Coordinates of N, CA and C in Angstrom, one line a residue:
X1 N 73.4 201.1 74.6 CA 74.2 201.8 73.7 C 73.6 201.7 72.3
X2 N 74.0 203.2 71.3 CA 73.0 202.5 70.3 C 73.6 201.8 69.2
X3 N 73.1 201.8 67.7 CA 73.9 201.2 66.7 C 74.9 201.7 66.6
X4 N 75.9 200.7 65.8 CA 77.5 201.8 65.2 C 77.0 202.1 64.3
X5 N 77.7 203.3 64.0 CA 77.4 204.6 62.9 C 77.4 203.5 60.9
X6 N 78.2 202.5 61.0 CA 78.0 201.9 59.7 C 76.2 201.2 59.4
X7 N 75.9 201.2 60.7 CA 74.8 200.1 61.0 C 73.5 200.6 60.5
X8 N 73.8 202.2 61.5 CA 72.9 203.3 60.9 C 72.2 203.6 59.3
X9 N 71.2 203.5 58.9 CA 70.7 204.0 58.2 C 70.1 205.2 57.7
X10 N 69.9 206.1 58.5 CA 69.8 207.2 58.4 C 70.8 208.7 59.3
X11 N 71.7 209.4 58.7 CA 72.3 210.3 59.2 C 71.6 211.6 60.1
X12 N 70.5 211.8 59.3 CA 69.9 212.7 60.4 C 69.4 212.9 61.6
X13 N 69.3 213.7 62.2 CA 68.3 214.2 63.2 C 67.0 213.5 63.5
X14 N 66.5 212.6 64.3 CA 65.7 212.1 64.5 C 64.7 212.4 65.9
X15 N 63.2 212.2 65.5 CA 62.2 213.0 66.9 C 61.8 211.6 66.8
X16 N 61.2 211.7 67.8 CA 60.0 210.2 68.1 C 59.2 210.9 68.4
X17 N 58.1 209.8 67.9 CA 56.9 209.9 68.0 C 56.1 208.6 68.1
X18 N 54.5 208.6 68.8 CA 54.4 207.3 68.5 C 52.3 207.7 67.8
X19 N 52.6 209.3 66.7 CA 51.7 209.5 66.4 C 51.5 209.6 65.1
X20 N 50.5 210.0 64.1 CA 50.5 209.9 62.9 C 49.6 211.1 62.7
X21 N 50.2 212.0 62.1 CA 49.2 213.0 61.1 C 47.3 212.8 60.4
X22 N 47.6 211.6 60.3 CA 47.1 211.4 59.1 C 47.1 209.9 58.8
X23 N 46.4 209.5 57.6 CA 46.5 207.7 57.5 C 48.0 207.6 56.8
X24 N 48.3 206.1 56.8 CA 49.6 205.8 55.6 C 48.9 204.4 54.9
X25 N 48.7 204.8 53.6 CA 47.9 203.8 53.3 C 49.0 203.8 51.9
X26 N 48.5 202.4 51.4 CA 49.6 201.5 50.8 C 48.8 202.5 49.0
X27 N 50.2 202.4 48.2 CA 50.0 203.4 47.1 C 49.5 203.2 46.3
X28 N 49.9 201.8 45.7 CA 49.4 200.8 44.7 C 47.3 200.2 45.1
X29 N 47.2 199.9 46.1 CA 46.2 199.4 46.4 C 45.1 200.1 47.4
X30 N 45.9 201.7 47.8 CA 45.0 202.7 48.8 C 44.3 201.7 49.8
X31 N 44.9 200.8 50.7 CA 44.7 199.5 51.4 C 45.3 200.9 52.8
X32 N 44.6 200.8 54.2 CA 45.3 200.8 55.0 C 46.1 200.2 55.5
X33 N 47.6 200.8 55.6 CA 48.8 200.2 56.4 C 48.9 200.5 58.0
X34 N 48.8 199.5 58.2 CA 48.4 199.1 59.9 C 50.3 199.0 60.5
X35 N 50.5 200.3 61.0 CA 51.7 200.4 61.7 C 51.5 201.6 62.8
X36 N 53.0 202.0 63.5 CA 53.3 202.6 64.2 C 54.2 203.5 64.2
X37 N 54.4 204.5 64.2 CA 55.2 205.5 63.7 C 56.1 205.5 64.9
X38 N 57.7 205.5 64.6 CA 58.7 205.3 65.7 C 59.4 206.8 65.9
X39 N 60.3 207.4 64.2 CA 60.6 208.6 64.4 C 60.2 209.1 63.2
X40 N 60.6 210.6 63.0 CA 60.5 211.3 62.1 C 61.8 212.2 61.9
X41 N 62.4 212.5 60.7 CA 63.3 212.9 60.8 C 62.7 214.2 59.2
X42 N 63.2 215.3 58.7 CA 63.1 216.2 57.9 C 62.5 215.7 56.7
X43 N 63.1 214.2 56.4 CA 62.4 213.6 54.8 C 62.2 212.2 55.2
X44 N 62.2 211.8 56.1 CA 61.9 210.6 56.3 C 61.3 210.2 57.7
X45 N 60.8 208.9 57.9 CA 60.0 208.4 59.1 C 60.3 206.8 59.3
X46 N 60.3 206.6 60.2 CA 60.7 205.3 60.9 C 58.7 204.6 61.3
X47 N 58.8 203.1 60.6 CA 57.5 202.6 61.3 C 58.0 201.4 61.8
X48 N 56.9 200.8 62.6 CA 56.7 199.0 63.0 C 55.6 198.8 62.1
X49 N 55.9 197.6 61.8 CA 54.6 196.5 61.1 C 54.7 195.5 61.1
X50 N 54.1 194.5 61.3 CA 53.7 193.3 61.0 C 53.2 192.9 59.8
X51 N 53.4 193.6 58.7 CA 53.5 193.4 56.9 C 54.8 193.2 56.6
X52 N 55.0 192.4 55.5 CA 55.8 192.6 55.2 C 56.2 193.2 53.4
X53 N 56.7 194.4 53.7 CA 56.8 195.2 52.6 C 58.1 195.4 51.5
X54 N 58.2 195.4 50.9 CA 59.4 195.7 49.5 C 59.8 196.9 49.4
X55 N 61.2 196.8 49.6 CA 61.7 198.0 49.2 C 61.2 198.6 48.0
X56 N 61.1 200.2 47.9 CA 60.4 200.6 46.7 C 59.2 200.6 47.0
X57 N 58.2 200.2 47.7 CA 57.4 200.2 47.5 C 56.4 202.1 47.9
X58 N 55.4 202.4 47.3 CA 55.0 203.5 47.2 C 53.7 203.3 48.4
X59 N 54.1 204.1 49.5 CA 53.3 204.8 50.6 C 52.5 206.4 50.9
X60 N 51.3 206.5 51.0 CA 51.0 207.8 50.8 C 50.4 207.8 52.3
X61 N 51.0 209.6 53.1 CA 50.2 209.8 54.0 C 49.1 210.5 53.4
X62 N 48.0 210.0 54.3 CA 46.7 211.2 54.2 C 46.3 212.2 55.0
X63 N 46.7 213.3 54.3 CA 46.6 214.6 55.4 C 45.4 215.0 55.1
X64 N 44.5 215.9 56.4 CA 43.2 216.4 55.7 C 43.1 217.6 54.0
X65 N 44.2 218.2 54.1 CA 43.5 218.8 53.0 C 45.4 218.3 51.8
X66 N 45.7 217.1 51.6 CA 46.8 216.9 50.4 C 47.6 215.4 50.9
X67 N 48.1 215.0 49.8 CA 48.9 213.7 50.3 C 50.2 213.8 49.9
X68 N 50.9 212.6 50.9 CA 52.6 213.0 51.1 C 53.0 211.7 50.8
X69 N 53.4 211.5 49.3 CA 54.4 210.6 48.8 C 55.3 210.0 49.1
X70 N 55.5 208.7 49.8 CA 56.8 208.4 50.6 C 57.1 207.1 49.9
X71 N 58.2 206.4 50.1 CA 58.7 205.0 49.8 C 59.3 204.5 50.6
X72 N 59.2 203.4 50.8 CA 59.7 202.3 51.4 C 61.4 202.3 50.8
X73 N 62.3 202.7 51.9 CA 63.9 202.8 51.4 C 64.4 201.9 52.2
X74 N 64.5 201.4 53.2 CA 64.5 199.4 53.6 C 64.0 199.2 54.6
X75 N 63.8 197.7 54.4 CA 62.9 197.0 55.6 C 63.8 196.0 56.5
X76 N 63.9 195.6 57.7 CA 64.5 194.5 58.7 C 63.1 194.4 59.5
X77 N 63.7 193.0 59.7 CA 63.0 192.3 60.8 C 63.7 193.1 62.2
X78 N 62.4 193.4 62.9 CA 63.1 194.5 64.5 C 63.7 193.8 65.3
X79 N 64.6 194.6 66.4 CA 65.8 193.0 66.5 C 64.9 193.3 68.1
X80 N 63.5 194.1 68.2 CA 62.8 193.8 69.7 C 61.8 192.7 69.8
X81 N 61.4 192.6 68.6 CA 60.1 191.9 68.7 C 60.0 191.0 67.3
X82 N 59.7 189.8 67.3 CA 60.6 188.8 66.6 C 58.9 188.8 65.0
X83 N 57.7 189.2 65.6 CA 56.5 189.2 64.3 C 56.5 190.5 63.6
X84 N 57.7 191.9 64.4 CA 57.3 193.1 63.7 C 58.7 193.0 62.4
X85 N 58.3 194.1 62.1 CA 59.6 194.8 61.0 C 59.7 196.4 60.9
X86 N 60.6 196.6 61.2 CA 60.7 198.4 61.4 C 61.1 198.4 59.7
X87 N 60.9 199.7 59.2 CA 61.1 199.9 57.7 C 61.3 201.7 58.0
X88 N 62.1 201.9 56.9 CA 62.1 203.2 56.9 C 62.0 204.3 55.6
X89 N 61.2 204.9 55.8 CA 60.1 205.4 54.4 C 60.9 207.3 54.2
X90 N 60.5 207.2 53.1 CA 61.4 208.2 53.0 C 60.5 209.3 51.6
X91 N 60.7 210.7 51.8 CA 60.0 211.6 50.6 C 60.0 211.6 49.8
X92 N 59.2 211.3 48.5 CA 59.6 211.4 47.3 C 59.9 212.7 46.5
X93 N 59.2 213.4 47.1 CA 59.7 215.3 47.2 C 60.5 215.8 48.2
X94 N 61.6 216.1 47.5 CA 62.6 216.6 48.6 C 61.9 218.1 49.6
X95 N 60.8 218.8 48.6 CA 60.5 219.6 49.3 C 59.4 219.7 50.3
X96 N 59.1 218.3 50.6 CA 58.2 217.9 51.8 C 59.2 218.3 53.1
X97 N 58.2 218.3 54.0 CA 59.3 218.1 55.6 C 58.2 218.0 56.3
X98 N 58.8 216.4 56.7 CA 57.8 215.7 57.5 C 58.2 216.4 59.3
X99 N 59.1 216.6 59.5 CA 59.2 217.1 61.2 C 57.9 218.1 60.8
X100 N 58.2 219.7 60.1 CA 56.9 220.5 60.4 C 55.8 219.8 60.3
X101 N 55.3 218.7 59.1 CA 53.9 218.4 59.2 C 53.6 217.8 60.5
X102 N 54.3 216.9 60.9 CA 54.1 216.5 62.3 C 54.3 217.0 63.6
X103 N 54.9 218.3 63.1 CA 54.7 219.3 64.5 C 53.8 220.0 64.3
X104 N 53.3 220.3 63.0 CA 51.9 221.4 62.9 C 50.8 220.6 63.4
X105 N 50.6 218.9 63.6 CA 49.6 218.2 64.2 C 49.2 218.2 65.6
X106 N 50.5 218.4 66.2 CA 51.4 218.0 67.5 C 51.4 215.7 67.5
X107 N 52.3 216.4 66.7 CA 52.8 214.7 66.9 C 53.2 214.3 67.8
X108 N 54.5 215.0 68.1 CA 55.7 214.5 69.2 C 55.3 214.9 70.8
X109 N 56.0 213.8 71.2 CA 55.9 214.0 72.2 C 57.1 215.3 73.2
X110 N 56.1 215.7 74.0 CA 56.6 217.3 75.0 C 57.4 216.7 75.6

């Protein structure tokens, strides 16, 4: 069964995936961020990591030809695996939309 709806942190529409466009490298220090992309939803994306990251903090994907702005909007410890932390990052341009970029890659899975 999944979360109760208070528990939820995001209301939308959610795809999985377990692919990435592109790099996500950290925004402050252009360091690669070593994670796992879980879902993707219109303005936001679900990861795993074994970093631990601060809310706020500034993430940029790298697409081949532009980059896509994102922030860290909260982080938990994942309640599967006791060294990761799921976080969930979100657009800083509302007029991004991460589902098309990641369907124009073929991200998701058929």
């Amino acid at each position: 069964m999944g979360l109760p709806a208070f528990k939820e942190r995001r209301f939308s529409r959610r795809r999985l995936t377990g692919l990435l466009p592109g790099r996500l490298i950290m925004g402050q220090t252009r360091k690669d961020l070593v994670c796992k992309p879980v879902d993707v939803s219109e303005h936001g994306l679900g990861i795993l990591s074994a970093d631990q990251i601060a809310n706020g903090t500034l993430v940029v994907l790298v697409l081949k030809n532009r980059e896509v702005m994102l922030q860290i909007a909260w982080g938990q410890q994942d309640f599967g695996k006791r060294d990761l932390f799921r976080y969930g990052l979100v657009c800083k341009e509302q007029q991004e939309n991460l589902e098309t970029i990641f369907e124009n890659a073929g991200c998701f899975k058929q």
